[in-house]
mmCIF file of C-alpha atoms and ligand atoms in Angstrom:
data_model
loop_
_atom_site.group_PDB
_atom_site.id
_atom_site.type_symbol
_atom_site.label_atom_id
_atom_site.label_comp_id
_atom_site.label_asym_id
_atom_site.label_seq_id
_atom_site.Cartn_x
_atom_site.Cartn_y
_atom_site.Cartn_z
ATOM 1 C CA MET A 1 -5.804 -5.589 17.264
ATOM 2 C CA ARG A 2 -4.545 -4.246 13.939
ATOM 3 C CA ARG A 3 -1.459 -2.036 13.984
ATOM 4 C CA TYR A 4 -1.599 1.031 11.804
ATOM 5 C CA LEU A 5 0.705 1.017 8.810
ATOM 6 C CA ILE A 6 1.749 4.295 7.230
ATOM 7 C CA ALA A 7 3.463 3.545 3.941
ATOM 8 C CA GLY A 8 5.121 6.020 1.600
ATOM 9 C CA ASN A 9 5.066 5.194 -2.087
ATOM 10 C CA TRP A 10 7.673 7.443 -3.625
ATOM 11 C CA LYS A 11 6.732 6.341 -7.160
ATOM 12 C CA MET A 12 9.244 7.477 -9.845
ATOM 13 C CA ASN A 13 10.388 10.465 -7.798
ATOM 14 C CA THR A 14 13.568 11.546 -5.990
ATOM 15 C CA ASN A 15 17.196 11.259 -6.979
ATOM 16 C CA LEU A 16 20.008 9.728 -4.969
ATOM 17 C CA ALA A 17 20.542 12.859 -2.887
ATOM 18 C CA SER A 18 16.875 13.607 -2.251
ATOM 19 C CA ALA A 19 15.985 9.965 -1.581
ATOM 20 C CA THR A 20 18.716 9.770 1.037
ATOM 21 C CA ALA A 21 17.672 13.073 2.606
ATOM 22 C CA LEU A 22 14.011 12.041 2.662
ATOM 23 C CA ALA A 23 14.868 8.710 4.263
ATOM 24 C CA LYS A 24 16.919 10.537 6.896
ATOM 25 C CA GLY A 25 13.996 12.818 7.682
ATOM 26 C CA VAL A 26 11.597 9.899 8.090
ATOM 27 C CA ALA A 27 14.080 7.807 10.049
ATOM 28 C CA ALA A 28 14.880 10.646 12.439
ATOM 29 C CA ALA A 29 11.248 11.125 13.363
ATOM 30 C CA ALA A 30 10.089 7.544 13.254
ATOM 31 C CA PRO A 31 11.632 5.709 16.218
ATOM 32 C CA LYS A 32 9.475 7.497 18.768
ATOM 33 C CA LYS A 33 6.380 6.506 16.841
ATOM 34 C CA LEU A 34 7.117 2.906 16.039
ATOM 35 C CA ALA A 35 5.793 1.484 19.291
ATOM 36 C CA LYS A 36 2.324 2.306 18.030
ATOM 37 C CA VAL A 37 2.465 2.213 14.236
ATOM 38 C CA ASP A 38 4.387 0.523 11.450
ATOM 39 C CA VAL A 39 6.142 2.759 8.941
ATOM 40 C CA MET A 40 7.315 1.744 5.504
ATOM 41 C CA VAL A 41 8.906 3.579 2.609
ATOM 42 C CA ALA A 42 8.996 2.358 -0.978
ATOM 43 C CA PRO A 43 11.705 4.217 -2.925
ATOM 44 C CA PRO A 44 12.507 3.677 -6.591
ATOM 45 C CA ALA A 45 14.454 0.433 -7.021
ATOM 46 C CA PRO A 46 17.815 2.071 -7.845
ATOM 47 C CA TYR A 47 17.777 3.853 -4.474
ATOM 48 C CA LEU A 48 16.747 0.919 -2.291
ATOM 49 C CA LEU A 49 20.281 0.229 -1.088
ATOM 50 C CA ALA A 50 20.990 3.835 -0.209
ATOM 51 C CA VAL A 51 17.699 4.134 1.645
ATOM 52 C CA ARG A 52 18.280 0.809 3.368
ATOM 53 C CA ASP A 53 21.555 2.102 4.741
ATOM 54 C CA VAL A 54 19.777 5.134 6.178
ATOM 55 C CA VAL A 55 16.785 3.361 7.751
ATOM 56 C CA LYS A 56 18.689 0.289 8.987
ATOM 57 C CA GLY A 57 18.055 -0.247 12.682
ATOM 58 C CA THR A 58 15.442 2.515 12.908
ATOM 59 C CA GLY A 59 12.458 0.205 12.515
ATOM 60 C CA VAL A 60 11.343 1.856 9.279
ATOM 61 C CA ASP A 61 10.561 -0.926 6.836
ATOM 62 C CA LEU A 62 11.514 -0.939 3.201
ATOM 63 C CA GLY A 63 9.263 -1.944 0.338
ATOM 64 C CA GLY A 64 9.477 -2.371 -3.407
ATOM 65 C CA GLN A 65 6.959 -0.603 -5.640
ATOM 66 C CA ASN A 66 6.531 -3.561 -7.957
ATOM 67 C CA ALA A 67 8.368 -6.735 -8.908
ATOM 68 C CA SER A 68 8.420 -9.404 -11.553
ATOM 69 C CA GLU A 69 6.768 -12.715 -10.831
ATOM 70 C CA GLN A 70 9.632 -14.404 -12.651
ATOM 71 C CA ALA A 71 12.761 -15.912 -11.169
ATOM 72 C CA PRO A 72 15.952 -14.004 -12.081
ATOM 73 C CA GLY A 73 16.765 -14.406 -15.748
ATOM 74 C CA ALA A 74 16.396 -12.775 -19.143
ATOM 75 C CA PHE A 75 13.708 -10.166 -18.371
ATOM 76 C CA THR A 76 15.210 -6.829 -19.406
ATOM 77 C CA GLY A 77 14.233 -3.951 -17.183
ATOM 78 C CA GLU A 78 12.438 -6.048 -14.578
ATOM 79 C CA VAL A 79 13.221 -6.349 -10.861
ATOM 80 C CA ALA A 80 13.150 -9.794 -9.248
ATOM 81 C CA LEU A 81 11.666 -10.475 -5.833
ATOM 82 C CA ASP A 82 15.042 -11.924 -4.807
ATOM 83 C CA MET A 83 16.586 -8.541 -5.599
ATOM 84 C CA LEU A 84 14.083 -6.768 -3.362
ATOM 85 C CA LEU A 85 14.928 -9.185 -0.565
ATOM 86 C CA ASP A 86 18.614 -8.716 -1.207
ATOM 87 C CA THR A 87 18.309 -4.952 -0.906
ATOM 88 C CA GLY A 88 16.499 -5.079 2.405
ATOM 89 C CA CYS A 89 12.828 -5.042 1.434
ATOM 90 C CA SER A 90 10.328 -6.816 3.639
ATOM 91 C CA SER A 91 7.307 -5.767 1.561
ATOM 92 C CA VAL A 92 6.274 -5.151 -2.004
ATOM 93 C CA ILE A 93 3.433 -3.032 -3.367
ATOM 94 C CA LEU A 94 1.537 -4.947 -6.051
ATOM 95 C CA GLY A 95 -1.312 -4.026 -8.368
ATOM 96 C CA HIS A 96 -0.980 -0.277 -7.948
ATOM 97 C CA SER A 97 -3.456 1.501 -10.222
ATOM 98 C CA GLU A 98 -0.567 3.050 -12.160
ATOM 99 C CA ARG A 99 0.699 -0.444 -12.911
ATOM 100 C CA ARG A 100 -2.793 -1.545 -13.853
ATOM 101 C CA THR A 101 -3.754 1.423 -16.035
ATOM 102 C CA LEU A 102 -0.397 2.500 -17.523
ATOM 103 C CA TYR A 103 1.333 -0.878 -17.831
ATOM 104 C CA GLY A 104 -1.572 -3.218 -18.476
ATOM 105 C CA GLU A 105 -1.332 -5.290 -15.324
ATOM 106 C CA THR A 106 -4.421 -7.451 -15.103
ATOM 107 C CA ASP A 107 -5.748 -9.189 -12.013
ATOM 108 C CA ALA A 108 -4.260 -12.409 -13.414
ATOM 109 C CA ILE A 109 -0.788 -10.847 -13.608
ATOM 110 C CA VAL A 110 -1.155 -9.313 -10.156
ATOM 111 C CA ASN A 111 -2.231 -12.703 -8.839
ATOM 112 C CA LYS A 112 0.959 -14.332 -10.177
ATOM 113 C CA LYS A 113 3.030 -11.620 -8.514
ATOM 114 C CA VAL A 114 1.140 -12.016 -5.237
ATOM 115 C CA HIS A 115 1.862 -15.751 -5.166
ATOM 116 C CA ALA A 116 5.511 -15.265 -6.084
ATOM 117 C CA ALA A 117 5.994 -12.573 -3.426
ATOM 118 C CA LEU A 118 4.285 -14.582 -0.693
ATOM 119 C CA ALA A 119 6.397 -17.614 -1.610
ATOM 120 C CA LYS A 120 9.474 -15.452 -1.006
ATOM 121 C CA GLY A 121 8.216 -14.377 2.401
ATOM 122 C CA LEU A 122 7.521 -10.777 1.461
ATOM 123 C CA GLN A 123 4.542 -8.884 2.821
ATOM 124 C CA VAL A 124 2.271 -7.869 -0.046
ATOM 125 C CA VAL A 125 0.549 -4.489 -0.145
ATOM 126 C CA LEU A 126 -2.188 -5.256 -2.657
ATOM 127 C CA CYS A 127 -3.804 -2.203 -4.235
ATOM 128 C CA VAL A 128 -7.381 -2.120 -5.452
ATOM 129 C CA GLY A 129 -9.667 0.754 -6.391
ATOM 130 C CA GLU A 130 -12.274 1.997 -8.803
ATOM 131 C CA LEU A 131 -12.132 4.592 -11.592
ATOM 132 C CA LEU A 132 -14.281 7.713 -11.384
ATOM 133 C CA GLU A 133 -16.698 6.474 -14.037
ATOM 134 C CA GLU A 134 -17.078 3.203 -12.160
ATOM 135 C CA ARG A 135 -17.937 5.083 -8.960
ATOM 136 C CA LYS A 136 -20.396 7.291 -10.838
ATOM 137 C CA ALA A 137 -22.029 4.181 -12.272
ATOM 138 C CA GLU A 138 -22.278 2.785 -8.713
ATOM 139 C CA LYS A 139 -20.005 -0.092 -9.647
ATOM 140 C CA THR A 140 -17.407 0.473 -6.919
ATOM 141 C CA ASN A 141 -18.215 -2.650 -4.913
ATOM 142 C CA GLN A 142 -18.403 -4.795 -8.016
ATOM 143 C CA VAL A 143 -15.000 -3.545 -9.222
ATOM 144 C CA LEU A 144 -13.440 -4.158 -5.812
ATOM 145 C CA ASP A 145 -14.890 -7.679 -5.685
ATOM 146 C CA THR A 146 -13.473 -8.500 -9.114
ATOM 147 C CA GLN A 147 -10.040 -7.130 -8.250
ATOM 148 C CA MET A 148 -9.963 -8.905 -4.900
ATOM 149 C CA SER A 149 -11.076 -12.293 -6.208
ATOM 150 C CA GLY A 150 -8.744 -12.093 -9.202
ATOM 151 C CA SER A 151 -5.709 -10.803 -7.329
ATOM 152 C CA LEU A 152 -6.116 -13.145 -4.356
ATOM 153 C CA ALA A 153 -7.130 -16.283 -6.289
ATOM 154 C CA GLY A 154 -5.614 -19.315 -4.586
ATOM 155 C CA VAL A 155 -4.268 -17.324 -1.632
ATOM 156 C CA THR A 156 -4.928 -19.226 1.592
ATOM 157 C CA SER A 157 -6.016 -17.743 4.916
ATOM 158 C CA GLU A 158 -2.521 -18.519 6.278
ATOM 159 C CA GLN A 159 -1.011 -16.529 3.427
ATOM 160 C CA LEU A 160 -3.522 -13.718 3.906
ATOM 161 C CA ALA A 161 -1.753 -12.967 7.197
ATOM 162 C CA HIS A 162 1.052 -11.541 5.015
ATOM 163 C CA VAL A 163 -1.231 -9.419 2.848
ATOM 164 C CA VAL A 164 -2.172 -5.795 3.447
ATOM 165 C CA VAL A 165 -4.958 -4.441 1.249
ATOM 166 C CA ALA A 166 -4.742 -0.841 0.063
ATOM 167 C CA TYR A 167 -7.958 0.788 -1.123
ATOM 168 C CA GLU A 168 -6.927 3.492 -3.560
ATOM 169 C CA PRO A 169 -9.807 5.063 -5.489
ATOM 170 C CA VAL A 170 -8.117 5.962 -8.778
ATOM 171 C CA TRP A 171 -9.912 9.320 -8.969
ATOM 172 C CA ALA A 172 -8.312 10.348 -5.675
ATOM 173 C CA ILE A 173 -4.712 9.506 -6.608
ATOM 174 C CA GLY A 174 -2.565 12.562 -7.149
ATOM 175 C CA THR A 175 -5.632 14.686 -7.850
ATOM 176 C CA GLY A 176 -6.062 16.426 -4.522
ATOM 177 C CA LEU A 177 -9.517 14.844 -4.383
ATOM 178 C CA THR A 178 -9.819 12.631 -1.331
ATOM 179 C CA ALA A 179 -12.511 10.093 -0.615
ATOM 180 C CA SER A 180 -14.590 11.447 2.237
ATOM 181 C CA PRO A 181 -14.111 9.555 5.492
ATOM 182 C CA GLU A 182 -17.578 8.073 4.903
ATOM 183 C CA GLN A 183 -16.724 6.953 1.356
ATOM 184 C CA ALA A 184 -13.463 5.432 2.579
ATOM 185 C CA GLN A 185 -15.138 3.659 5.476
ATOM 186 C CA ALA A 186 -17.883 2.272 3.217
ATOM 187 C CA ALA A 187 -15.332 0.834 0.781
ATOM 188 C CA HIS A 188 -13.139 -0.532 3.571
ATOM 189 C CA ALA A 189 -16.130 -2.166 5.285
ATOM 190 C CA HIS A 190 -17.089 -3.686 1.962
ATOM 191 C CA LEU A 191 -13.570 -5.066 1.523
ATOM 192 C CA ARG A 192 -13.571 -6.496 5.044
ATOM 193 C CA ASN A 193 -16.936 -8.137 4.401
ATOM 194 C CA TRP A 194 -15.506 -9.592 1.222
ATOM 195 C CA LEU A 195 -12.582 -11.016 3.238
ATOM 196 C CA THR A 196 -15.008 -12.485 5.783
ATOM 197 C CA ALA A 197 -17.040 -14.179 3.063
ATOM 198 C CA ARG A 198 -13.984 -15.432 1.141
ATOM 199 C CA TYR A 199 -11.908 -16.410 4.198
ATOM 200 C CA ASN A 200 -13.332 -16.127 7.703
ATOM 201 C CA ALA A 201 -14.165 -13.498 10.289
ATOM 202 C CA SER A 202 -10.892 -13.752 12.210
ATOM 203 C CA SER A 203 -8.704 -13.474 9.096
ATOM 204 C CA ALA A 204 -10.797 -10.532 7.906
ATOM 205 C CA ALA A 205 -10.526 -8.848 11.300
ATOM 206 C CA ALA A 206 -6.746 -9.292 11.315
ATOM 207 C CA THR A 207 -6.140 -7.939 7.790
ATOM 208 C CA ARG A 208 -5.039 -4.337 7.524
ATOM 209 C CA ILE A 209 -6.827 -2.210 4.949
ATOM 210 C CA LEU A 210 -5.000 1.021 4.088
ATOM 211 C CA TYR A 211 -6.527 4.047 2.401
ATOM 212 C CA GLY A 212 -4.613 5.790 -0.386
ATOM 213 C CA GLY A 213 -5.464 8.830 -2.479
ATOM 214 C CA SER A 214 -4.364 12.383 -1.630
ATOM 215 C CA VAL A 215 -3.741 11.630 2.040
ATOM 216 C CA LYS A 216 -2.295 14.765 3.639
ATOM 217 C CA PRO A 217 -1.573 15.874 7.206
ATOM 218 C CA ASP A 218 -4.863 17.772 7.313
ATOM 219 C CA ASN A 219 -7.110 14.860 6.330
ATOM 220 C CA ALA A 220 -5.149 11.937 7.768
ATOM 221 C CA ARG A 221 -6.602 11.971 11.245
ATOM 222 C CA GLU A 222 -10.225 11.858 10.141
ATOM 223 C CA LEU A 223 -9.556 9.098 7.616
ATOM 224 C CA LEU A 224 -7.540 7.060 10.100
ATOM 225 C CA SER A 225 -10.308 7.431 12.695
ATOM 226 C CA GLN A 226 -12.667 5.329 10.597
ATOM 227 C CA PRO A 227 -13.113 1.887 12.138
ATOM 228 C CA ASP A 228 -11.966 -0.056 9.065
ATOM 229 C CA VAL A 229 -9.131 2.252 7.993
ATOM 230 C CA ASP A 230 -5.894 0.731 9.283
ATOM 231 C CA GLY A 231 -3.349 3.046 7.772
ATOM 232 C CA ALA A 232 -2.452 5.002 4.692
ATOM 233 C CA LEU A 233 -0.583 4.476 1.450
ATOM 234 C CA VAL A 234 0.754 7.926 0.741
ATOM 235 C CA GLY A 235 2.098 9.246 -2.564
ATOM 236 C CA GLY A 236 2.769 12.969 -2.922
ATOM 237 C CA ALA A 237 2.839 13.721 0.787
ATOM 238 C CA ALA A 238 5.370 10.917 1.321
ATOM 239 C CA LEU A 239 7.984 12.953 -0.554
ATOM 240 C CA LYS A 240 8.482 15.493 2.222
ATOM 241 C CA PRO A 241 9.248 14.558 5.825
ATOM 242 C CA GLU A 242 7.323 17.631 6.971
ATOM 243 C CA LEU A 243 4.199 16.161 5.382
ATOM 244 C CA PHE A 244 4.818 12.434 5.901
ATOM 245 C CA VAL A 245 5.812 12.593 9.566
ATOM 246 C CA PRO A 246 2.587 14.392 10.618
ATOM 247 C CA ILE A 247 0.618 11.604 8.923
ATOM 248 C CA ILE A 248 2.535 9.093 11.057
ATOM 249 C CA GLU A 249 1.768 11.291 14.066
ATOM 250 C CA ALA A 250 -1.931 11.289 13.181
ATOM 251 C CA ALA A 251 -1.883 7.488 13.259
ATOM 252 C CA VAL A 252 -0.092 7.519 16.622
ATOM 253 C CA ALA A 253 -2.729 9.893 17.993
ATOM 254 C CA VAL A 254 -5.628 7.788 16.715
ATOM 255 C CA ALA A 255 -3.970 4.576 17.962
ATOM 256 C CA GLY A 256 -4.113 6.156 21.416
HETATM 257 P P1 LIG B 1 -1.195 10.460 -3.734
HETATM 258 O O1 LIG B 1 -1.074 10.429 -2.228
HETATM 259 O O2 LIG B 1 -0.204 11.306 -4.406
HETATM 260 O O3 LIG B 1 -2.620 10.728 -4.146
HETATM 261 O O4 LIG B 1 -0.886 8.954 -4.248
HETATM 262 C C1 LIG B 1 -1.530 7.888 -3.659
HETATM 263 C C2 LIG B 1 -0.922 6.635 -4.136
HETATM 264 O O5 LIG B 1 -1.069 6.269 -5.286
HETATM 265 C C3 LIG B 1 -0.107 5.864 -3.210
HETATM 266 O O6 LIG B 1 0.203 4.606 -3.718
#
């Protein structure tokens, strides 16, 4: 049985005061929910320590938004996986569409990061998703297959146990457009079939596939009710406890 994961990707938002306040809001509401669902927040790297101090002992997990595949060294501006571990992270988001489209991260780069993160014992939240023109051209499945095979090249079924896939249609990110529950389910089922073909049925059945793209309190429950939707990767609505906590509550309600 897959546990729901509700993850907040704060992106390049918040400041020290608001990050701490947001973490407090999530941490205050979370403990009652954590028996049923996993909750993670991914603050900007400079605020990881402050957020760690707030969520420590509450069961809310901490994640990085990205990391270098390199060992610590002369890589100006980069964040090492060891640094994420050191600041309390148990997960790292990799291959987010903003990294792919704005910073040129290819599947080959993402694949190096995936291997490096898994070698460090971090859970990987691997993001995949199609552009609007790719969906219009009915290339969604093809794009997902390419991203999955490139990003997960050489990843074993044992390692896959530490990978969460996040389906984030790029056209739904930050736009207020959400994939319909049917569109999300179709993509998630396709991804699970891909995992079955590439790995095996039990690994595919055990892998969580999150939906991301304008998830809000009012659409969370219907999305999370889809059989292959195992949680949400939330951007904008993760920046306010009054929006993020109801999404956690929706997962608790669907988990039953
Ligand atoms: P929004 O929820 O703001 O659409 O962002 C989704 C996302 O990119 C999460 O990683």
